[in-house]
Amino acid sequence: GKSTLLYHVVRELSRRKMFVKKYDVYWYDLRGVMISTYNDVVELFFEPEDKEGQKVIKEAQSLIGIPNVISFSVKSAIYNEIKNKEIDPFKYMEAVLRQRRKKHIIVFDELQRLKDVYINGERKVVDALFNFFVRLTKVLHLSHVIVMTSDTFFIEEVYTSSSLKNTSIYYLVDYFDDETARKILIDEGLSKDDAEYVVDMAGGVPWIMAEVTSNGDPKEKVKMLYEQTSSRVFEAIRGRRDLKELLKRALNGENLYYEEKDIDKVKELVEGEILFFDPINKQVRFQTRLDERAARELLKE
């Protein structure tokens, strides 16, 4: 729900004349974008002014309903010099931002997609980017930067290996608490009994709540979602005694983060969205209540 939440916030702000007058929004959604080389990164940030792709980008931005999202449009000659590493892309971006009268909000969604990309085979693009972010925000005061990611081990890696500890604020976009979830479900037309059942089984997971408030019997939908979750957990741990043991320990309330020898297996369960890792509080827990229920029942069997 983090992207949906931020889309909503920017859309609402973009209806205010003072916001549009004061800020430009740069939005980079890395979902579904093929990024494996430095040139892919350049293509992500920059578009030649005479390229047909500029039209495609504007159409995509209009679909998410954010009217003043912009990108770095450059002359073809400069674009080629950036791709050939004759011009530092970050210095060029800084120069452009300095020239513009407005302040800037730069949003990166799923930034971890860049974590295995290097400049000249040595320097990580992500490290260069975060140094650039600190300069834009804390040194030059030109921009606000918002980074979103579902890869929480990536957050930990960035948090511990860079200068971000004292320059950033971290927000966990979490599920609704039970009381709020019940109220929303009842407001959306569910009976108190059905709302109680949904929350007890699944908790306040937004996408599950959206599913059960559409057409159909809410209890039957939750049961169907539980069966799907159970199948997913079963496939993840089939023939894996090591993962079964880890889930047993998680069910017993053990914080798996502090087991150094098992951390790669914990990451496997986190990447499979069965467990969730909170990198700031150093806690591992189940992704949803449905995952926890499924694990408990499967391990009984």
mmCIF file of C-alpha atoms in Angstrom:
data_model
loop_
_atom_site.group_PDB
_atom_site.id
_atom_site.type_symbol
_atom_site.label_atom_id
_atom_site.label_comp_id
_atom_site.label_asym_id
_atom_site.label_seq_id
_atom_site.Cartn_x
_atom_site.Cartn_y
_atom_site.Cartn_z
ATOM 1 C CA GLY A 1 0.000 0.000 0.000
ATOM 2 C CA LYS A 2 2.980 2.372 0.189
ATOM 3 C CA SER A 3 2.842 3.414 -3.484
ATOM 4 C CA THR A 4 -0.935 3.845 -3.387
ATOM 5 C CA LEU A 5 -0.588 5.945 -0.235
ATOM 6 C CA LEU A 6 2.001 8.258 -1.782
ATOM 7 C CA TYR A 7 0.098 8.517 -5.083
ATOM 8 C CA HIS A 8 -2.905 9.660 -3.067
ATOM 9 C CA VAL A 9 -0.881 12.208 -1.090
ATOM 10 C CA VAL A 10 0.727 13.723 -4.202
ATOM 11 C CA ARG A 11 -2.598 13.802 -6.069
ATOM 12 C CA GLU A 12 -4.244 15.620 -3.159
ATOM 13 C CA LEU A 13 -1.358 18.087 -2.849
ATOM 14 C CA SER A 14 -1.352 18.688 -6.609
ATOM 15 C CA ARG A 15 -4.865 20.109 -6.316
ATOM 16 C CA ARG A 16 -3.483 22.937 -4.188
ATOM 17 C CA LYS A 17 -2.236 25.903 -6.207
ATOM 18 C CA MET A 18 0.421 26.785 -3.636
ATOM 19 C CA PHE A 19 1.908 23.288 -3.798
ATOM 20 C CA VAL A 20 2.087 23.315 -7.614
ATOM 21 C CA LYS A 21 3.562 26.809 -7.511
ATOM 22 C CA LYS A 22 6.240 25.826 -4.983
ATOM 23 C CA TYR A 23 7.207 22.243 -5.923
ATOM 24 C CA ASP A 24 8.134 20.063 -8.867
ATOM 25 C CA VAL A 25 7.718 16.292 -8.409
ATOM 26 C CA TYR A 26 10.107 13.811 -10.026
ATOM 27 C CA TRP A 27 8.744 10.261 -9.772
ATOM 28 C CA TYR A 28 10.697 7.139 -10.730
ATOM 29 C CA ASP A 29 8.827 3.832 -10.496
ATOM 30 C CA LEU A 30 11.312 1.005 -11.005
ATOM 31 C CA ARG A 31 8.689 -1.754 -11.142
ATOM 32 C CA GLY A 32 8.769 -3.610 -14.436
ATOM 33 C CA VAL A 33 11.820 -1.649 -15.633
ATOM 34 C CA MET A 34 14.742 -3.705 -16.936
ATOM 35 C CA ILE A 35 17.831 -2.343 -15.172
ATOM 36 C CA SER A 36 21.133 -4.206 -15.326
ATOM 37 C CA THR A 37 23.678 -1.689 -16.644
ATOM 38 C CA TYR A 38 24.767 1.903 -16.162
ATOM 39 C CA ASN A 39 23.137 2.866 -19.476
ATOM 40 C CA ASP A 40 19.807 1.525 -18.203
ATOM 41 C CA VAL A 41 20.121 3.921 -15.261
ATOM 42 C CA VAL A 42 20.842 6.847 -17.600
ATOM 43 C CA GLU A 43 17.744 5.974 -19.626
ATOM 44 C CA LEU A 44 15.741 5.916 -16.398
ATOM 45 C CA PHE A 45 16.710 9.481 -15.424
ATOM 46 C CA PHE A 46 17.066 11.199 -18.770
ATOM 47 C CA GLU A 47 15.117 11.471 -22.001
ATOM 48 C CA PRO A 48 16.436 13.191 -25.150
ATOM 49 C CA GLU A 49 14.204 16.124 -26.040
ATOM 50 C CA ASP A 50 13.614 14.786 -29.531
ATOM 51 C CA LYS A 51 12.799 11.228 -28.466
ATOM 52 C CA GLU A 52 9.357 9.730 -28.991
ATOM 53 C CA GLY A 53 9.660 8.108 -25.566
ATOM 54 C CA GLN A 54 9.009 11.508 -23.962
ATOM 55 C CA LYS A 55 5.395 11.262 -25.123
ATOM 56 C CA VAL A 56 5.066 7.760 -23.633
ATOM 57 C CA ILE A 57 6.353 8.977 -20.260
ATOM 58 C CA LYS A 58 3.863 11.852 -20.157
ATOM 59 C CA GLU A 59 1.024 9.438 -20.960
ATOM 60 C CA ALA A 60 2.126 7.067 -18.178
ATOM 61 C CA GLN A 61 2.306 9.947 -15.697
ATOM 62 C CA SER A 62 -1.184 11.100 -16.602
ATOM 63 C CA LEU A 63 -2.505 7.594 -15.874
ATOM 64 C CA ILE A 64 -1.446 7.777 -12.222
ATOM 65 C CA GLY A 65 -3.140 11.154 -11.972
ATOM 66 C CA ILE A 66 -0.156 13.244 -10.871
ATOM 67 C CA PRO A 67 -0.181 16.271 -13.177
ATOM 68 C CA ASN A 68 3.155 17.902 -12.392
ATOM 69 C CA VAL A 69 5.514 14.918 -12.426
ATOM 70 C CA ILE A 70 8.531 15.734 -14.594
ATOM 71 C CA SER A 71 11.756 14.097 -15.766
ATOM 72 C CA PHE A 72 15.171 15.343 -16.871
ATOM 73 C CA SER A 73 14.849 16.220 -20.540
ATOM 74 C CA VAL A 74 18.221 16.847 -22.237
ATOM 75 C CA LYS A 75 19.556 17.601 -25.688
ATOM 76 C CA SER A 76 20.647 14.486 -27.552
ATOM 77 C CA ALA A 77 24.323 15.509 -27.561
ATOM 78 C CA ILE A 78 24.369 15.847 -23.758
ATOM 79 C CA TYR A 79 22.416 12.604 -23.406
ATOM 80 C CA ASN A 80 25.081 10.750 -25.369
ATOM 81 C CA GLU A 81 27.883 12.346 -23.336
ATOM 82 C CA ILE A 82 26.200 11.184 -20.114
ATOM 83 C CA LYS A 83 25.844 7.638 -21.493
ATOM 84 C CA ASN A 84 29.519 7.685 -22.543
ATOM 85 C CA LYS A 85 30.470 8.823 -18.995
ATOM 86 C CA GLU A 86 31.914 12.085 -20.304
ATOM 87 C CA ILE A 87 29.506 13.995 -18.030
ATOM 88 C CA ASP A 88 28.711 13.011 -14.447
ATOM 89 C CA PRO A 89 24.906 12.473 -14.433
ATOM 90 C CA PHE A 90 24.535 13.542 -10.817
ATOM 91 C CA LYS A 91 26.421 16.803 -11.340
ATOM 92 C CA TYR A 92 24.256 17.508 -14.367
ATOM 93 C CA MET A 93 21.056 16.783 -12.400
ATOM 94 C CA GLU A 94 22.255 19.052 -9.579
ATOM 95 C CA ALA A 95 22.939 21.860 -12.061
ATOM 96 C CA VAL A 96 19.423 21.524 -13.514
ATOM 97 C CA LEU A 97 17.828 21.543 -10.073
ATOM 98 C CA ARG A 98 19.829 24.620 -9.061
ATOM 99 C CA GLN A 99 18.528 26.529 -12.086
ATOM 100 C CA ARG A 100 14.870 25.836 -11.394
ATOM 101 C CA ARG A 101 13.067 28.265 -9.130
ATOM 102 C CA LYS A 102 10.880 25.660 -7.489
ATOM 103 C CA LYS A 103 11.878 23.198 -4.795
ATOM 104 C CA HIS A 104 11.776 19.542 -5.720
ATOM 105 C CA ILE A 105 10.339 16.315 -4.391
ATOM 106 C CA ILE A 106 12.094 13.271 -5.837
ATOM 107 C CA VAL A 107 10.390 9.901 -5.366
ATOM 108 C CA PHE A 108 11.971 6.499 -6.027
ATOM 109 C CA ASP A 109 9.699 3.462 -5.834
ATOM 110 C CA GLU A 110 11.415 0.057 -5.402
ATOM 111 C CA LEU A 111 14.907 1.564 -5.502
ATOM 112 C CA GLN A 112 16.462 -1.797 -4.577
ATOM 113 C CA ARG A 113 16.218 -2.676 -8.272
ATOM 114 C CA LEU A 114 19.458 -0.661 -8.678
ATOM 115 C CA LYS A 115 21.455 -2.406 -5.966
ATOM 116 C CA ASP A 116 23.443 -4.680 -8.324
ATOM 117 C CA VAL A 117 24.295 -1.982 -10.887
ATOM 118 C CA TYR A 118 27.825 -0.533 -10.914
ATOM 119 C CA ILE A 119 29.567 2.469 -12.453
ATOM 120 C CA ASN A 120 32.766 1.378 -14.256
ATOM 121 C CA GLY A 121 32.408 -2.031 -12.602
ATOM 122 C CA GLU A 122 33.475 -0.669 -9.200
ATOM 123 C CA ARG A 123 31.234 1.956 -7.616
ATOM 124 C CA LYS A 124 27.649 0.996 -6.832
ATOM 125 C CA VAL A 125 25.034 3.230 -8.443
ATOM 126 C CA VAL A 126 22.970 3.033 -5.243
ATOM 127 C CA ASP A 127 25.847 4.375 -3.116
ATOM 128 C CA ALA A 128 26.380 7.258 -5.524
ATOM 129 C CA LEU A 129 22.654 7.982 -5.510
ATOM 130 C CA PHE A 130 22.375 8.136 -1.729
ATOM 131 C CA ASN A 131 25.382 10.442 -1.477
ATOM 132 C CA PHE A 132 23.646 12.599 -4.084
ATOM 133 C CA PHE A 133 20.424 12.549 -2.024
ATOM 134 C CA VAL A 134 22.245 13.705 1.119
ATOM 135 C CA ARG A 135 23.869 16.525 -0.827
ATOM 136 C CA LEU A 136 20.545 17.656 -2.340
ATOM 137 C CA THR A 137 18.685 17.585 0.965
ATOM 138 C CA LYS A 138 21.081 18.322 3.822
ATOM 139 C CA VAL A 139 23.799 20.334 2.099
ATOM 140 C CA LEU A 140 22.091 22.291 -0.672
ATOM 141 C CA HIS A 141 18.485 22.205 0.621
ATOM 142 C CA LEU A 142 17.252 21.894 -2.974
ATOM 143 C CA SER A 143 15.012 18.862 -2.603
ATOM 144 C CA HIS A 144 13.111 16.407 -0.492
ATOM 145 C CA VAL A 145 13.830 12.775 -1.427
ATOM 146 C CA ILE A 146 11.440 9.892 -0.707
ATOM 147 C CA VAL A 147 12.632 6.325 -1.245
ATOM 148 C CA MET A 148 10.171 3.415 -1.109
ATOM 149 C CA THR A 149 11.079 -0.260 -1.085
ATOM 150 C CA SER A 150 9.516 -3.575 -0.143
ATOM 151 C CA ASP A 151 13.002 -5.093 0.340
ATOM 152 C CA THR A 152 13.619 -4.365 4.000
ATOM 153 C CA PHE A 153 17.012 -6.091 4.071
ATOM 154 C CA PHE A 154 18.021 -3.520 1.444
ATOM 155 C CA ILE A 155 16.977 -0.770 3.876
ATOM 156 C CA GLU A 156 19.183 -2.312 6.554
ATOM 157 C CA GLU A 157 22.118 -2.541 4.155
ATOM 158 C CA VAL A 158 21.763 1.116 3.185
ATOM 159 C CA TYR A 159 21.169 2.219 6.774
ATOM 160 C CA THR A 160 24.305 0.553 8.115
ATOM 161 C CA SER A 161 26.703 1.228 5.232
ATOM 162 C CA SER A 162 26.152 4.899 4.456
ATOM 163 C CA SER A 163 25.779 8.283 6.081
ATOM 164 C CA LEU A 164 21.981 8.013 6.223
ATOM 165 C CA LYS A 165 21.641 7.284 9.943
ATOM 166 C CA ASN A 166 21.659 10.941 10.903
ATOM 167 C CA THR A 167 20.169 12.357 7.713
ATOM 168 C CA SER A 168 16.992 10.336 7.203
ATOM 169 C CA ILE A 169 13.641 9.561 8.760
ATOM 170 C CA TYR A 170 12.262 6.040 8.344
ATOM 171 C CA TYR A 171 8.544 5.283 8.065
ATOM 172 C CA LEU A 172 6.999 1.839 8.254
ATOM 173 C CA VAL A 173 3.891 1.693 6.063
ATOM 174 C CA ASP A 174 2.156 -0.974 8.110
ATOM 175 C CA TYR A 175 -1.259 -2.624 8.161
ATOM 176 C CA PHE A 176 -4.239 -1.092 9.972
ATOM 177 C CA ASP A 177 -4.629 -1.947 13.646
ATOM 178 C CA ASP A 178 -7.595 -4.216 14.452
ATOM 179 C CA GLU A 179 -9.888 -1.473 15.727
ATOM 180 C CA THR A 180 -9.347 0.735 12.664
ATOM 181 C CA ALA A 181 -9.744 -2.256 10.324
ATOM 182 C CA ARG A 182 -13.073 -3.239 11.935
ATOM 183 C CA LYS A 183 -14.380 0.318 11.631
ATOM 184 C CA ILE A 184 -13.391 0.570 7.958
ATOM 185 C CA LEU A 185 -14.981 -2.792 7.116
ATOM 186 C CA ILE A 186 -18.248 -1.831 8.837
ATOM 187 C CA ASP A 187 -18.201 1.574 7.103
ATOM 188 C CA GLU A 188 -17.795 -0.311 3.808
ATOM 189 C CA GLY A 189 -20.988 -2.300 4.477
ATOM 190 C CA LEU A 190 -19.902 -5.459 6.328
ATOM 191 C CA SER A 191 -21.877 -6.642 9.327
ATOM 192 C CA LYS A 192 -20.179 -6.510 12.731
ATOM 193 C CA ASP A 193 -19.972 -10.302 12.727
ATOM 194 C CA ASP A 194 -18.353 -10.448 9.280
ATOM 195 C CA ALA A 195 -15.966 -7.592 10.109
ATOM 196 C CA GLU A 196 -14.905 -9.356 13.312
ATOM 197 C CA TYR A 197 -14.289 -12.600 11.410
ATOM 198 C CA VAL A 198 -12.176 -10.887 8.727
ATOM 199 C CA VAL A 199 -10.025 -9.046 11.280
ATOM 200 C CA ASP A 200 -9.600 -12.105 13.487
ATOM 201 C CA MET A 201 -8.506 -14.243 10.531
ATOM 202 C CA ALA A 202 -6.500 -11.766 8.444
ATOM 203 C CA GLY A 203 -5.930 -8.554 10.416
ATOM 204 C CA GLY A 204 -5.964 -5.107 8.816
ATOM 205 C CA VAL A 205 -4.256 -5.892 5.507
ATOM 206 C CA PRO A 206 -5.520 -3.252 3.022
ATOM 207 C CA TRP A 207 -5.614 -5.443 -0.099
ATOM 208 C CA ILE A 208 -7.453 -8.221 1.780
ATOM 209 C CA MET A 209 -9.939 -5.671 3.120
ATOM 210 C CA ALA A 210 -10.507 -4.375 -0.409
ATOM 211 C CA GLU A 211 -11.065 -7.935 -1.619
ATOM 212 C CA VAL A 212 -13.632 -8.869 1.041
ATOM 213 C CA THR A 213 -15.621 -5.645 0.657
ATOM 214 C CA SER A 214 -16.196 -6.258 -3.062
ATOM 215 C CA ASN A 215 -19.007 -8.533 -4.231
ATOM 216 C CA GLY A 216 -19.513 -11.890 -2.519
ATOM 217 C CA ASP A 217 -19.575 -13.445 0.927
ATOM 218 C CA PRO A 218 -16.741 -11.908 3.041
ATOM 219 C CA LYS A 219 -16.208 -15.065 5.091
ATOM 220 C CA GLU A 220 -15.974 -17.254 1.997
ATOM 221 C CA LYS A 221 -13.470 -14.852 0.456
ATOM 222 C CA VAL A 222 -11.289 -14.965 3.557
ATOM 223 C CA LYS A 223 -11.425 -18.766 3.503
ATOM 224 C CA MET A 224 -10.397 -18.750 -0.160
ATOM 225 C CA LEU A 225 -7.503 -16.351 0.580
ATOM 226 C CA TYR A 226 -6.426 -18.562 3.466
ATOM 227 C CA GLU A 227 -6.320 -21.623 1.188
ATOM 228 C CA GLN A 228 -4.220 -19.696 -1.334
ATOM 229 C CA THR A 229 -1.847 -18.555 1.421
ATOM 230 C CA SER A 230 -1.615 -22.089 2.805
ATOM 231 C CA SER A 231 -0.682 -23.437 -0.644
ATOM 232 C CA ARG A 232 1.995 -20.748 -1.038
ATOM 233 C CA VAL A 233 3.530 -21.503 2.367
ATOM 234 C CA PHE A 234 3.373 -25.251 1.693
ATOM 235 C CA GLU A 235 5.246 -24.881 -1.596
ATOM 236 C CA ALA A 236 7.896 -22.697 0.081
ATOM 237 C CA ILE A 237 8.690 -25.241 2.804
ATOM 238 C CA ARG A 238 8.051 -28.497 0.918
ATOM 239 C CA GLY A 239 11.031 -30.755 1.560
ATOM 240 C CA ARG A 240 12.814 -28.026 3.527
ATOM 241 C CA ARG A 241 13.303 -29.194 7.104
ATOM 242 C CA ASP A 242 15.506 -26.126 7.751
ATOM 243 C CA LEU A 243 12.708 -23.701 6.824
ATOM 244 C CA LYS A 244 10.145 -25.687 8.787
ATOM 245 C CA GLU A 245 12.326 -25.412 11.886
ATOM 246 C CA LEU A 246 12.682 -21.668 11.372
ATOM 247 C CA LEU A 247 8.909 -21.221 11.098
ATOM 248 C CA LYS A 248 8.390 -23.267 14.273
ATOM 249 C CA ARG A 249 10.745 -20.934 16.086
ATOM 250 C CA ALA A 250 8.944 -17.894 14.665
ATOM 251 C CA LEU A 251 5.619 -19.337 15.872
ATOM 252 C CA ASN A 252 7.151 -19.704 19.325
ATOM 253 C CA GLY A 253 7.895 -15.977 19.361
ATOM 254 C CA GLU A 254 11.630 -16.170 18.677
ATOM 255 C CA ASN A 255 13.190 -13.202 16.874
ATOM 256 C CA LEU A 256 15.047 -14.898 14.016
ATOM 257 C CA TYR A 257 17.083 -11.826 13.095
ATOM 258 C CA TYR A 258 19.715 -12.571 15.719
ATOM 259 C CA GLU A 259 20.490 -16.079 14.408
ATOM 260 C CA GLU A 260 23.588 -15.280 12.336
ATOM 261 C CA LYS A 261 23.949 -18.761 10.832
ATOM 262 C CA ASP A 262 20.330 -18.804 9.623
ATOM 263 C CA ILE A 263 20.034 -15.260 8.298
ATOM 264 C CA ASP A 264 20.160 -16.309 4.608
ATOM 265 C CA LYS A 265 17.246 -18.699 5.213
ATOM 266 C CA VAL A 266 15.358 -15.950 7.029
ATOM 267 C CA LYS A 267 15.934 -13.703 3.999
ATOM 268 C CA GLU A 268 14.519 -16.473 1.792
ATOM 269 C CA LEU A 269 11.287 -16.524 3.821
ATOM 270 C CA VAL A 270 11.146 -12.716 3.821
ATOM 271 C CA GLU A 271 11.621 -12.579 0.040
ATOM 272 C CA GLY A 272 8.835 -15.173 -0.254
ATOM 273 C CA GLU A 273 6.642 -12.768 1.776
ATOM 274 C CA ILE A 274 5.951 -15.342 4.472
ATOM 275 C CA LEU A 275 7.958 -13.453 7.086
ATOM 276 C CA PHE A 276 8.486 -9.692 7.421
ATOM 277 C CA PHE A 277 11.663 -7.969 8.611
ATOM 278 C CA ASP A 278 11.589 -4.581 10.350
ATOM 279 C CA PRO A 279 15.141 -3.240 9.752
ATOM 280 C CA ILE A 280 15.008 -0.368 12.221
ATOM 281 C CA ASN A 281 13.673 -2.299 15.216
ATOM 282 C CA LYS A 282 15.500 -5.496 14.132
ATOM 283 C CA GLN A 283 12.436 -7.728 14.355
ATOM 284 C CA VAL A 284 11.238 -10.634 12.225
ATOM 285 C CA ARG A 285 7.548 -11.546 12.273
ATOM 286 C CA PHE A 286 4.960 -13.103 9.983
ATOM 287 C CA GLN A 287 3.945 -11.094 6.932
ATOM 288 C CA THR A 288 0.220 -11.416 7.656
ATOM 289 C CA ARG A 289 -2.038 -13.200 10.092
ATOM 290 C CA LEU A 290 -3.010 -15.575 7.275
ATOM 291 C CA ASP A 291 0.653 -16.594 6.819
ATOM 292 C CA GLU A 292 0.971 -17.253 10.544
ATOM 293 C CA ARG A 293 -2.216 -19.346 10.630
ATOM 294 C CA ALA A 294 -1.177 -21.307 7.564
ATOM 295 C CA ALA A 295 2.278 -22.053 9.004
ATOM 296 C CA ARG A 296 0.784 -23.163 12.319
ATOM 297 C CA GLU A 297 -1.685 -25.568 10.660
ATOM 298 C CA LEU A 298 0.836 -26.974 8.169
ATOM 299 C CA LEU A 299 3.455 -27.641 10.822
ATOM 300 C CA LYS A 300 0.856 -29.414 12.982
ATOM 301 C CA GLU A 301 0.241 -31.771 10.091
#
